[in-house]
mmCIF file of C-alpha atoms and ligand atoms in Angstrom:
data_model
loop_
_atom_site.group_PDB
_atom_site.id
_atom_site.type_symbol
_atom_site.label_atom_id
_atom_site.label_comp_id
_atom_site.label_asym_id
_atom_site.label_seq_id
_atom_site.Cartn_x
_atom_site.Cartn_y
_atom_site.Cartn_z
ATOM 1 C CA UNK A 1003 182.332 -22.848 97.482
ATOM 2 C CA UNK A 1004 179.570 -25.278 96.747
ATOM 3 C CA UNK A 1005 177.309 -22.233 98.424
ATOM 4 C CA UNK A 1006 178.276 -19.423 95.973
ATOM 5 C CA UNK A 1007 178.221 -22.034 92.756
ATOM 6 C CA UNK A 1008 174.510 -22.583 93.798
ATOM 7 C CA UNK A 1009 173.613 -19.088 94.175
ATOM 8 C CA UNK A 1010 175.174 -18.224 90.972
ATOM 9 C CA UNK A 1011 172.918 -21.007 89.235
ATOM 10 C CA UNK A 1012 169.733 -19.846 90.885
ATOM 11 C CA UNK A 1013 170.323 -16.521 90.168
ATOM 12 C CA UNK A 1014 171.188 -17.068 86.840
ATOM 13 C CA UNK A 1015 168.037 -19.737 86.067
ATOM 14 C CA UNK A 1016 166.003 -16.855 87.641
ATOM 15 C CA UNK A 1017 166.883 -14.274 85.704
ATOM 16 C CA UNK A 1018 165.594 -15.883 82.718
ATOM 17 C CA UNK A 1019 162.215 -16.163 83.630
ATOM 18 C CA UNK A 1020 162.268 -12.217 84.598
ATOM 19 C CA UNK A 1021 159.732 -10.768 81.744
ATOM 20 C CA UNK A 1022 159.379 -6.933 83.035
ATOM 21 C CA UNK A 1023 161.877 -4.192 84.344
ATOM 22 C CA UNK A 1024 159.938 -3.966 87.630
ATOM 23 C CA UNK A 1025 160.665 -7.862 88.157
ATOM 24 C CA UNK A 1026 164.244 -7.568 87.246
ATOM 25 C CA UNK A 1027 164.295 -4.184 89.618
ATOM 26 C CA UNK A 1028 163.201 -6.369 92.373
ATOM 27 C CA UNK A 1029 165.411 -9.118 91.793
ATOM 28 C CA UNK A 1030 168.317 -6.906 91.623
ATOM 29 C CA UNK A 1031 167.194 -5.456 95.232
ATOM 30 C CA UNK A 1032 167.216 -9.071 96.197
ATOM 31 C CA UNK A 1033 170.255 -10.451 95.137
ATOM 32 C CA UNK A 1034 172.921 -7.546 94.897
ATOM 33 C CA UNK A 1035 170.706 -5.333 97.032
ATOM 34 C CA UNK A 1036 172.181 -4.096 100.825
ATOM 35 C CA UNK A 1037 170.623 -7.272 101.998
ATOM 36 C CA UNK A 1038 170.821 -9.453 99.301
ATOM 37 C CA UNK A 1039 171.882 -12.606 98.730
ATOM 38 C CA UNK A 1040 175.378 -12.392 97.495
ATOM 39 C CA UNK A 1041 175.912 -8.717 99.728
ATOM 40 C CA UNK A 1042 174.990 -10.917 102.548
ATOM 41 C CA UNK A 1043 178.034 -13.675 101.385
ATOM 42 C CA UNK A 1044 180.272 -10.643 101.414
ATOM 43 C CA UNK A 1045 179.499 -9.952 104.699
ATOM 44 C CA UNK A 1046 180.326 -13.832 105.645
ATOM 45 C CA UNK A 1047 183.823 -13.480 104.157
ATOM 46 C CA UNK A 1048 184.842 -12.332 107.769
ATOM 47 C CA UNK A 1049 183.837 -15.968 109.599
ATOM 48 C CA UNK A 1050 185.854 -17.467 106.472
ATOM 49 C CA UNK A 1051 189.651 -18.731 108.120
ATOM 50 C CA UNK A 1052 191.838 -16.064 107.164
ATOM 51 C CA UNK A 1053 193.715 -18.136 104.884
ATOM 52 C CA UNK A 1054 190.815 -18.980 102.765
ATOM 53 C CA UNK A 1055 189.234 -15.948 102.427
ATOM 54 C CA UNK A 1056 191.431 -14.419 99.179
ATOM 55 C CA UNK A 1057 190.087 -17.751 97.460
ATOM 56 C CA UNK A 1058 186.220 -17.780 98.734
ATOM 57 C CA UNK A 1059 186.002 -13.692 98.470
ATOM 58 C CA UNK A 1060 187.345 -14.082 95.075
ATOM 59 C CA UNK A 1061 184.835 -16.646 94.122
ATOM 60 C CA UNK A 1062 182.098 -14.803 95.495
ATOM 61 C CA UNK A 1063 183.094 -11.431 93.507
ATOM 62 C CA UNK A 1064 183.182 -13.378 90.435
ATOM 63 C CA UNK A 1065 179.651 -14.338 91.036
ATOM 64 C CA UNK A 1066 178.652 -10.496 91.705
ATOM 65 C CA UNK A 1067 180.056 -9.894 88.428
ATOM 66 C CA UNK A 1068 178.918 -12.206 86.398
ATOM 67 C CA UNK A 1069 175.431 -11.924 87.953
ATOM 68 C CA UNK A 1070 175.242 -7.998 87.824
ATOM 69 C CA UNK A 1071 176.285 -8.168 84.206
ATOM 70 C CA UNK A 1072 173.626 -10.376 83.097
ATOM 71 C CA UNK A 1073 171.099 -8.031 84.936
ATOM 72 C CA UNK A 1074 172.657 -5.262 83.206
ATOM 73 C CA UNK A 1075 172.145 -7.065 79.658
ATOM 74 C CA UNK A 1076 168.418 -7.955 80.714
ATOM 75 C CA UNK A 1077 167.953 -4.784 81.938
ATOM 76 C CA UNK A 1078 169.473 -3.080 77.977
ATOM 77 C CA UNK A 1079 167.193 -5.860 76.186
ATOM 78 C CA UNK A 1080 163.594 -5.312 78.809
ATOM 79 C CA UNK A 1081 163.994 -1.440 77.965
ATOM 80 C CA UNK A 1082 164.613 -1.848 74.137
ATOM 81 C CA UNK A 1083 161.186 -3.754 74.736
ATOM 82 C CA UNK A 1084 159.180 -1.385 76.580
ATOM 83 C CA UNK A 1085 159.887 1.404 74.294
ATOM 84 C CA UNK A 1086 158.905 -1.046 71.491
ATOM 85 C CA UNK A 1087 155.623 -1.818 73.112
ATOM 86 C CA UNK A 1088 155.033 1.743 73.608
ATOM 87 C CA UNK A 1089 155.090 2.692 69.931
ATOM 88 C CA UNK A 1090 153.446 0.050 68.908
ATOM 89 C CA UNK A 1091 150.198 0.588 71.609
ATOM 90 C CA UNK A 1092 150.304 4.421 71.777
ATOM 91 C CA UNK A 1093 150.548 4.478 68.017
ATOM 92 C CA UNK A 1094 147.506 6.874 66.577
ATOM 93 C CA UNK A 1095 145.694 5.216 63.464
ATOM 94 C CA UNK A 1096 145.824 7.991 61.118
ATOM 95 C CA UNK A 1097 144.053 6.335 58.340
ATOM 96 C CA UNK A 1098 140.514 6.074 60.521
ATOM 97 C CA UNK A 1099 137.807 7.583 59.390
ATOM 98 C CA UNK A 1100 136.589 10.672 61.412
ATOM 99 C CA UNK A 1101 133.824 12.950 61.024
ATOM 100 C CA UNK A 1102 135.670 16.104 59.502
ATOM 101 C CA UNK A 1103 135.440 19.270 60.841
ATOM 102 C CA UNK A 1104 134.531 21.688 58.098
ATOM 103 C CA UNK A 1105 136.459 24.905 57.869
ATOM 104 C CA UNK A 1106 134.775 28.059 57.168
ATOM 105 C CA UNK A 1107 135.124 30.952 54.182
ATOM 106 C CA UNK A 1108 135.018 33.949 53.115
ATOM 107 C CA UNK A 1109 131.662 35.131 51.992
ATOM 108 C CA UNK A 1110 131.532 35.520 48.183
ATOM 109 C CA UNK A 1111 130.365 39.186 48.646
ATOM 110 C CA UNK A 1112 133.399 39.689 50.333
ATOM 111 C CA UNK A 1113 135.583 38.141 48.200
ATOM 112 C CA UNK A 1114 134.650 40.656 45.507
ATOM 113 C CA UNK A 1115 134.790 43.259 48.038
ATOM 114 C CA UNK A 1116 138.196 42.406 48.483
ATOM 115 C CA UNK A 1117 139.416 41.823 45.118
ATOM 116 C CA UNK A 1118 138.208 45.109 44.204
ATOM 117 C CA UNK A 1119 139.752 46.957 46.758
ATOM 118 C CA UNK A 1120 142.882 45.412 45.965
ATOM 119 C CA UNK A 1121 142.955 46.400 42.507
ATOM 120 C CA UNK A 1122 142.239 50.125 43.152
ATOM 121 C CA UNK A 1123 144.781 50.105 46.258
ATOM 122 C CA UNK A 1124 147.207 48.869 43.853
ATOM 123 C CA UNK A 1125 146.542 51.526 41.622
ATOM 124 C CA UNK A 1126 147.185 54.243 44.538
ATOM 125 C CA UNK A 1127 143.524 54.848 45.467
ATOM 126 C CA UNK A 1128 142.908 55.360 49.052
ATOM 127 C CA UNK A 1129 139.570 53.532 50.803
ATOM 128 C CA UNK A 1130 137.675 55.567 52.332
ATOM 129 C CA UNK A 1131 134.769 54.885 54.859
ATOM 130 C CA UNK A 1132 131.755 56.832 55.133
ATOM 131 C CA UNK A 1133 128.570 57.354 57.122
ATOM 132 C CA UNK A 1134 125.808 54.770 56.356
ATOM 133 C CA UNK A 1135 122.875 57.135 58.386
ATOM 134 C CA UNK A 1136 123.769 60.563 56.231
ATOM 135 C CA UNK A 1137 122.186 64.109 56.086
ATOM 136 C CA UNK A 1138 119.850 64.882 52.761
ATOM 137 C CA UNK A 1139 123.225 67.301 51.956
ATOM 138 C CA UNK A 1140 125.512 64.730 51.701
ATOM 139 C CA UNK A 1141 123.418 62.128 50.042
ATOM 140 C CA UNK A 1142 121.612 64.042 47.287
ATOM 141 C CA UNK A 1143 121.878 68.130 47.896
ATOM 142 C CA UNK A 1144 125.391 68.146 47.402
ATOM 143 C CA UNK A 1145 125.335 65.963 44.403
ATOM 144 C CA UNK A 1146 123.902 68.455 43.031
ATOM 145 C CA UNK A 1147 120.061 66.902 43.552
ATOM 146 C CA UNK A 1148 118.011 69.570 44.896
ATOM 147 C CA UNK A 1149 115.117 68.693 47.468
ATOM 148 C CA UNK A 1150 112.690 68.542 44.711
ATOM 149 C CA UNK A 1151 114.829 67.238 41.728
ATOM 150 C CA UNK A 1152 112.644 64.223 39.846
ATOM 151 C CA UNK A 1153 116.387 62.243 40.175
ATOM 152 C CA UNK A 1154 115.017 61.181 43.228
ATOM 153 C CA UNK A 1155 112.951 59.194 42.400
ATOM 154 C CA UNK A 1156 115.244 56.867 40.990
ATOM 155 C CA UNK A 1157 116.195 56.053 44.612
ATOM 156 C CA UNK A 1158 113.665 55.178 46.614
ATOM 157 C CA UNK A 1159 114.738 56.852 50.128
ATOM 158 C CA UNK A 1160 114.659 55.288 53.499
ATOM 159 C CA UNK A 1161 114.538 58.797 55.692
ATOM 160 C CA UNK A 1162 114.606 58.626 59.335
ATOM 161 C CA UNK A 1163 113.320 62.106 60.395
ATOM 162 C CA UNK A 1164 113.747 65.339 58.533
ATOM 163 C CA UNK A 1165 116.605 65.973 56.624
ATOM 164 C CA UNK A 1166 118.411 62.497 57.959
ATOM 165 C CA UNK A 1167 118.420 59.292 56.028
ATOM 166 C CA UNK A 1168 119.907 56.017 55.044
ATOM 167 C CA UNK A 1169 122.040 56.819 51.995
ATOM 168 C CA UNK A 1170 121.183 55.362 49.185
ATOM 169 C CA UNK A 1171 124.227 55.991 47.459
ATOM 170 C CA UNK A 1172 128.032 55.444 48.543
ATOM 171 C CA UNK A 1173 128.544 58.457 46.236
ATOM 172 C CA UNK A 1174 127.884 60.407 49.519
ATOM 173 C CA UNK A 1175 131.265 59.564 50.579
ATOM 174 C CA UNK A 1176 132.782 61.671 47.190
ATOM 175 C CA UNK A 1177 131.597 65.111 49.241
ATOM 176 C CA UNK A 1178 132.490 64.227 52.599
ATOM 177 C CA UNK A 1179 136.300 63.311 51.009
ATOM 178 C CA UNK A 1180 136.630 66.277 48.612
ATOM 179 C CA UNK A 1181 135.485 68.588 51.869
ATOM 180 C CA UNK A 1182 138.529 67.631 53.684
ATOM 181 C CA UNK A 1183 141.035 66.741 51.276
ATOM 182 C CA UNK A 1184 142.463 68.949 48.518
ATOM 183 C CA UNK A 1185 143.336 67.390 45.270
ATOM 184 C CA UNK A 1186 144.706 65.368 43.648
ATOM 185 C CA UNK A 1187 143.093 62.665 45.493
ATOM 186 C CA UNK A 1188 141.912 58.935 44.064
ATOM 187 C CA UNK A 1189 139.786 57.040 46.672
ATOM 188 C CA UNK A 1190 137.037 54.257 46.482
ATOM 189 C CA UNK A 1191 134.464 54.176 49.096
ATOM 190 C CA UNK A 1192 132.821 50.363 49.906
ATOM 191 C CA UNK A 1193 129.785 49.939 51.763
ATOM 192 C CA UNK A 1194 125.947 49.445 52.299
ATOM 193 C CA UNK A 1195 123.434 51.245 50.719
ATOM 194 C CA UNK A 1196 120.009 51.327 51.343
ATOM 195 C CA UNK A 1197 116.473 51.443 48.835
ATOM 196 C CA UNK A 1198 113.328 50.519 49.588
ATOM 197 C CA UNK A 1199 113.345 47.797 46.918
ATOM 198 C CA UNK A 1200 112.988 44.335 47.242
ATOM 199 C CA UNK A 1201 113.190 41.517 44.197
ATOM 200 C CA UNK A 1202 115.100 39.071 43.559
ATOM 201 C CA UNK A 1203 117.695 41.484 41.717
ATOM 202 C CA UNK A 1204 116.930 44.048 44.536
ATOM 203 C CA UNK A 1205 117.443 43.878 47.926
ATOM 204 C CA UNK A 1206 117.051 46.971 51.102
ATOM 205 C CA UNK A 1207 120.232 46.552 51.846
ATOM 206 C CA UNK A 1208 122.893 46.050 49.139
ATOM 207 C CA UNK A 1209 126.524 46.819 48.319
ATOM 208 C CA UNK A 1210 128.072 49.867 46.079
ATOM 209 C CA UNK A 1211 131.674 50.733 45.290
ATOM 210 C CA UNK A 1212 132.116 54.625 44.972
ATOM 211 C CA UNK A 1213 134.981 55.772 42.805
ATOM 212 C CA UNK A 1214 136.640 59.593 42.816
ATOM 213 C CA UNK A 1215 139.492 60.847 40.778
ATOM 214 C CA UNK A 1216 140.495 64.614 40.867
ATOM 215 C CA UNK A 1217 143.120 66.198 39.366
ATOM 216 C CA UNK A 1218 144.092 68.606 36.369
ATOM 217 C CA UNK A 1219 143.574 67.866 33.273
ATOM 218 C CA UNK A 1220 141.790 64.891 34.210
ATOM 219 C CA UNK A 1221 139.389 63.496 30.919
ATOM 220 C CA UNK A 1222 136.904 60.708 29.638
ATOM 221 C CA UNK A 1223 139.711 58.876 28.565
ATOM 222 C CA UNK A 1224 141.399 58.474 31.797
ATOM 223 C CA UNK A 1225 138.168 57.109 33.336
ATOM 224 C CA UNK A 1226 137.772 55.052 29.950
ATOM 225 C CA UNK A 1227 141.075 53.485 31.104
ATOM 226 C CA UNK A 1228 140.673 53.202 34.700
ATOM 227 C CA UNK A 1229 137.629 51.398 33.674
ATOM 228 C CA UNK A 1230 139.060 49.329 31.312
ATOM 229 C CA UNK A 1231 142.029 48.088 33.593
ATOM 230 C CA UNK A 1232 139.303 47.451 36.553
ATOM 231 C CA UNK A 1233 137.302 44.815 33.835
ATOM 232 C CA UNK A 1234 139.847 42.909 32.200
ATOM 233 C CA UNK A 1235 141.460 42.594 36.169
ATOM 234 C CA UNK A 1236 138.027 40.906 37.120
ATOM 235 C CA UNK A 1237 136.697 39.419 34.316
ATOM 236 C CA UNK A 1238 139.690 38.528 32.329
ATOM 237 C CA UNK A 1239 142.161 40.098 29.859
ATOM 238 C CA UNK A 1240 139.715 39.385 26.725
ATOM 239 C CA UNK A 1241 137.293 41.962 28.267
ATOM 240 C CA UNK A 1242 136.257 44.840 26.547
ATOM 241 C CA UNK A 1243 134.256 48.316 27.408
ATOM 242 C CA UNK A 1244 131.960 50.466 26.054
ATOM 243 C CA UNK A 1245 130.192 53.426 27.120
ATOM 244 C CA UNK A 1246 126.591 53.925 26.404
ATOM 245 C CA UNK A 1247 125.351 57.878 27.412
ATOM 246 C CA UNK A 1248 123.430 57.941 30.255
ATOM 247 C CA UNK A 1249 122.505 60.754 33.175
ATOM 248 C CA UNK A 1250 123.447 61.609 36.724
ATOM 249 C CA UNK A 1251 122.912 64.947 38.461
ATOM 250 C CA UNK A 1252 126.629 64.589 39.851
ATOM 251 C CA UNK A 1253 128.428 63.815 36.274
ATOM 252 C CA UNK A 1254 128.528 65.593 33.422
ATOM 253 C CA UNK A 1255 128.555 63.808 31.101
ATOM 254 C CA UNK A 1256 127.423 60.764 32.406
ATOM 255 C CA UNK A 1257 127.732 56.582 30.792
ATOM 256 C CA UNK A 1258 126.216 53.534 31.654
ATOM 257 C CA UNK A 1259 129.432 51.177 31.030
ATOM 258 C CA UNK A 1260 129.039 47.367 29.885
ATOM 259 C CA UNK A 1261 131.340 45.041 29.864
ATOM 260 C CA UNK A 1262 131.812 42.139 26.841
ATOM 261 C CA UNK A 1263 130.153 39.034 28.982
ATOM 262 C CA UNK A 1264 132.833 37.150 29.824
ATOM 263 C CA UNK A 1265 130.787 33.645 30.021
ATOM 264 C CA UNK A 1266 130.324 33.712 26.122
ATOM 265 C CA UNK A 1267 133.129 36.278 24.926
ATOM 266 C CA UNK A 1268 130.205 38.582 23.215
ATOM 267 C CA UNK A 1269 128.385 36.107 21.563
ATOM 268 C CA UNK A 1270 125.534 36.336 23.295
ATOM 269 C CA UNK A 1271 124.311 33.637 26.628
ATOM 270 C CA UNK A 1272 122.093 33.195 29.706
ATOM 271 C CA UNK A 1273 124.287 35.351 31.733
ATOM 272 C CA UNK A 1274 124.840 38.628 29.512
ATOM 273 C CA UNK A 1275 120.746 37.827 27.982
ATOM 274 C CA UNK A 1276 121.738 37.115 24.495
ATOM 275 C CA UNK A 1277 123.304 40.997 24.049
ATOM 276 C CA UNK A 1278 127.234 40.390 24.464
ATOM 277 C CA UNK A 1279 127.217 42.818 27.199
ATOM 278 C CA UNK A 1280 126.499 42.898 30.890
ATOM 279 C CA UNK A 1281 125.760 46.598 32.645
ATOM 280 C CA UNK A 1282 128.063 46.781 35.486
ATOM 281 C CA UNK A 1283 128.348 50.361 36.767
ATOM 282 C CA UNK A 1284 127.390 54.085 36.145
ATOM 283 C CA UNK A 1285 129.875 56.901 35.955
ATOM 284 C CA UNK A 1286 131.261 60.133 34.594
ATOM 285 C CA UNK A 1287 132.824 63.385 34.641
ATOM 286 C CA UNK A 1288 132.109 64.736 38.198
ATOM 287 C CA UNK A 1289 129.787 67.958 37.188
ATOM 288 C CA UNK A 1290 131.454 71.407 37.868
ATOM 289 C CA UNK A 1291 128.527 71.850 40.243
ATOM 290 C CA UNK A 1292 129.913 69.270 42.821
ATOM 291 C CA UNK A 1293 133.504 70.291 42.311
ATOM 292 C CA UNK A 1294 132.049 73.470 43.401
ATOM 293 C CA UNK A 1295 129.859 72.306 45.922
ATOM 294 C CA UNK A 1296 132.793 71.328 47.590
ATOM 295 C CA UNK A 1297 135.279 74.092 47.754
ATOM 296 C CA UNK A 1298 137.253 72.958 44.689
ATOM 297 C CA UNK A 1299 137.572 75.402 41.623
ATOM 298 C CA UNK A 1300 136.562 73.424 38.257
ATOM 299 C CA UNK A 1301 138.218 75.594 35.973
ATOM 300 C CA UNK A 1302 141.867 73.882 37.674
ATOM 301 C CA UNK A 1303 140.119 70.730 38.458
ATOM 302 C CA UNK A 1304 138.181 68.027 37.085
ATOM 303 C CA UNK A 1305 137.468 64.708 38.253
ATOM 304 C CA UNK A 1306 135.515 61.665 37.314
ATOM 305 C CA UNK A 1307 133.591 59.278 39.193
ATOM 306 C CA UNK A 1308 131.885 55.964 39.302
ATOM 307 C CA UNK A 1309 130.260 53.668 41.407
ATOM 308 C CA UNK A 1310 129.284 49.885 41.003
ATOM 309 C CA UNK A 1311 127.210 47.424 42.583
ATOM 310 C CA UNK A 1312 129.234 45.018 44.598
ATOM 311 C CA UNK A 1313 125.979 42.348 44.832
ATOM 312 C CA UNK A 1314 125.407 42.573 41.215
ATOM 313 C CA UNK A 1315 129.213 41.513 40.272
ATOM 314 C CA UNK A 1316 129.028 39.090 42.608
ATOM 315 C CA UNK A 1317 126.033 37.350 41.308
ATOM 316 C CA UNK A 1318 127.217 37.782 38.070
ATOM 317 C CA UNK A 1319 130.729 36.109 39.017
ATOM 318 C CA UNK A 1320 128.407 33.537 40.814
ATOM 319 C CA UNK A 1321 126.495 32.682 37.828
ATOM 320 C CA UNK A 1322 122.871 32.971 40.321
ATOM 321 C CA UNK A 1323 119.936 34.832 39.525
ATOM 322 C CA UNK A 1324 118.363 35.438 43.426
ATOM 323 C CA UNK A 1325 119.933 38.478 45.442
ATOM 324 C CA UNK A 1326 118.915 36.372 48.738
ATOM 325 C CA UNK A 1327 121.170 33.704 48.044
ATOM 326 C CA UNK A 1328 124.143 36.298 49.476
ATOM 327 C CA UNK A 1329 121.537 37.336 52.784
ATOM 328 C CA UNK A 1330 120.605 33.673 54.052
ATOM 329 C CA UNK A 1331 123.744 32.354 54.770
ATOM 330 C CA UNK A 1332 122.813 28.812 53.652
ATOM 331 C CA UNK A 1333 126.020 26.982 54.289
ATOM 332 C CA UNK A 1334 125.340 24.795 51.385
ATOM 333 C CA UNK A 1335 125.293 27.937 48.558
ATOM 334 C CA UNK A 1336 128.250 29.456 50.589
ATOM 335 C CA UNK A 1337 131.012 26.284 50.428
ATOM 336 C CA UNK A 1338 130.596 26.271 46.823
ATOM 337 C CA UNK A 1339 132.703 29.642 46.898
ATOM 338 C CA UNK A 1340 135.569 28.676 49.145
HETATM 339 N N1 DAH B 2548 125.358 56.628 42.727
HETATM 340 C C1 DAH B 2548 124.884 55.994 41.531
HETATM 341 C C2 DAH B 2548 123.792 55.027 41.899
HETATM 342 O O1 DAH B 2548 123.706 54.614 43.011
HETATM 343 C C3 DAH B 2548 125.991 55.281 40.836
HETATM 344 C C4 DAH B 2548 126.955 56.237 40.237
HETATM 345 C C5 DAH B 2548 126.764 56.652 38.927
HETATM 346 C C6 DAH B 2548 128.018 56.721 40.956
HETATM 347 C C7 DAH B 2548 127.639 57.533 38.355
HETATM 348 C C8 DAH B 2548 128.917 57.613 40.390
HETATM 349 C C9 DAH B 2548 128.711 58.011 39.055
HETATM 350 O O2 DAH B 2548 129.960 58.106 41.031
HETATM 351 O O3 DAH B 2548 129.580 58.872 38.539
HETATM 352 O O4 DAH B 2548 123.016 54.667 41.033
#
């Protein structure tokens, strides 16, 4: 008796020095373990007289139990405490300062691109993608700009052998559509173009946005208002339109169209040059000649047309003067548009 009063206080005392679960797991193995100090009592219960041995195994279960359950409790509380620990050591410090990683964006060129697009798609014009290396037909002959027509001139060709060249216009993409599809048909063609010019308004390789609408009955006034609904999307609701005459071999008639600036409202700043007005695109009524040109009969058709310069709204929009800025890809110039 004396024995299992003594074991119970040692393993008791011991217990509450035990600081980790692996201690307390090799305690356990010790003490209630197949060899353990109080199995190893159990197992003397048989040298015990029989008559004592419902007293002395009695007293030695009741140290089991009370022993075991304090190892349970320890064992609740030393868990609870690891878990703690854990949080608080694997914790991540998201307040520390870290170089951050800078995200990328969408070029601004594209952006306009994109906006565009979006407002003719959304006004049931299909896009349309066309050859940047063309044949002289498609680029000039077919818009109605014979081989030795002075128009030209006003593009300054990059041919690569006879009769093949870079176009210089996206309004190639107007024949190459109306060849295989019979009207009524809306479309805008976006792409490169290429001059030999270089300034800082001009660049070889720039950016157009061809427009084609055939139909009957189709007049001014509906490309007055396709126009108009195009301007006041980009540049804001205030904008207005005008129409100044102009020429191209492939419209009859043809405008220049300028749009009220939209920095100053019309009054007259840096960005529209004191006039009010900015120039954004050229169009008209596609001439009879191309309608022709192309299988379609004008007297049931007509169509008009337009294209615009996708670098020069985007400078514009940009508010900078240099046509490189969009080539160099200076990371600095191109996070201020994200
Ligand atoms: N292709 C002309 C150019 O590059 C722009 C243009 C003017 C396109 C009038 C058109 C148009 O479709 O009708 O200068």
């Amino acid at each position: 008796m004396e024995n299992t009063e003594k074991i119970k206080e040692e393993a008791l005392n011991k217990l509450a020095t035990i600081k980790t679960e692996r201690e307390l797991a090799d305690f356990k193995t010790a003490v209630l373990g197949r060899s353990g100090t109080i199995t190893m009592l159990m197992k003397g219960l048989k040298d015990v007289p029989p008559e004592d041995r419902p007293r002395v195994g009695k007293e030695i279960n009741d140290v089991r139990v009370a022993v075991t359950e304090a190892c349970d409790g320890l064992e609740k509380k030393l868990h609870r405490q690891a878990i703690e620990h854990a949080l608080i050591s694997d914790a991540i410090d998201v307040t520390i300062d870290k170089p951050v990683r800078s995200v990328g964006a969408v070029h601004p060129l594209n952006q306009v691109r994109k906006r565009l697009t979006d407002y003719f798609v959304g006004n049931g014009y299909i896009v349309y993608d066309s050859p940047e290396i063309e044949t002289d037909y498609y680029n000039f002959q077919a818009l109605n700009i014979p081989l030795d027509h002075p128009a030209r001139d006003m593009q300054d060709t990059f041919f690569i052998e006879d009769g093949i060249l870079l176009r210089s216009q996206t309004s190639s993409g107007q024949v190459r559509l109306m060849e295989k599809v019979k009207p009524p048909l809306k479309m805008i063609c976006p792409g490169r173009v290429f001059r030999n010019d270089d300034d800082s308004t001009h660049s070889p390789v720039f950016h157009q946005m061809e427009g084609l609408v055939v139909d009957k009955n189709v007049t001014l006034c509906d490309l007055k208002g396709a126009l108009e609904g195009f301007a006041k999307f980009i540049f804001g609701d205030q904008t207005k339109i005008r129409f100044r005459p102009s020429y191209f071999p492939f419209t009859e008639p043809s405008v220049e169209v300028d749009v009220s600036c939209f920095k100053c409202g019309g009054k007259g700043c840096r960005v529209c040059k004191n006039t009010g007005w900015i120039e954004i695109l050229g169009a008209g009524m596609v001439n009879r000649k191309v309608l022709e040109n192309c299988g379609i009969d004008p007297d049931e058709y007509q169509g008009f047309a337009f294209g615009l310069g996708l670098d020069r709204i985007t400078m514009i929009q940009c508010g900078i003067d240099d046509i490189k800025m969009l080539w160099e890809n200076d990371v600095r110039f191109l996070r201020m548009f994200r």
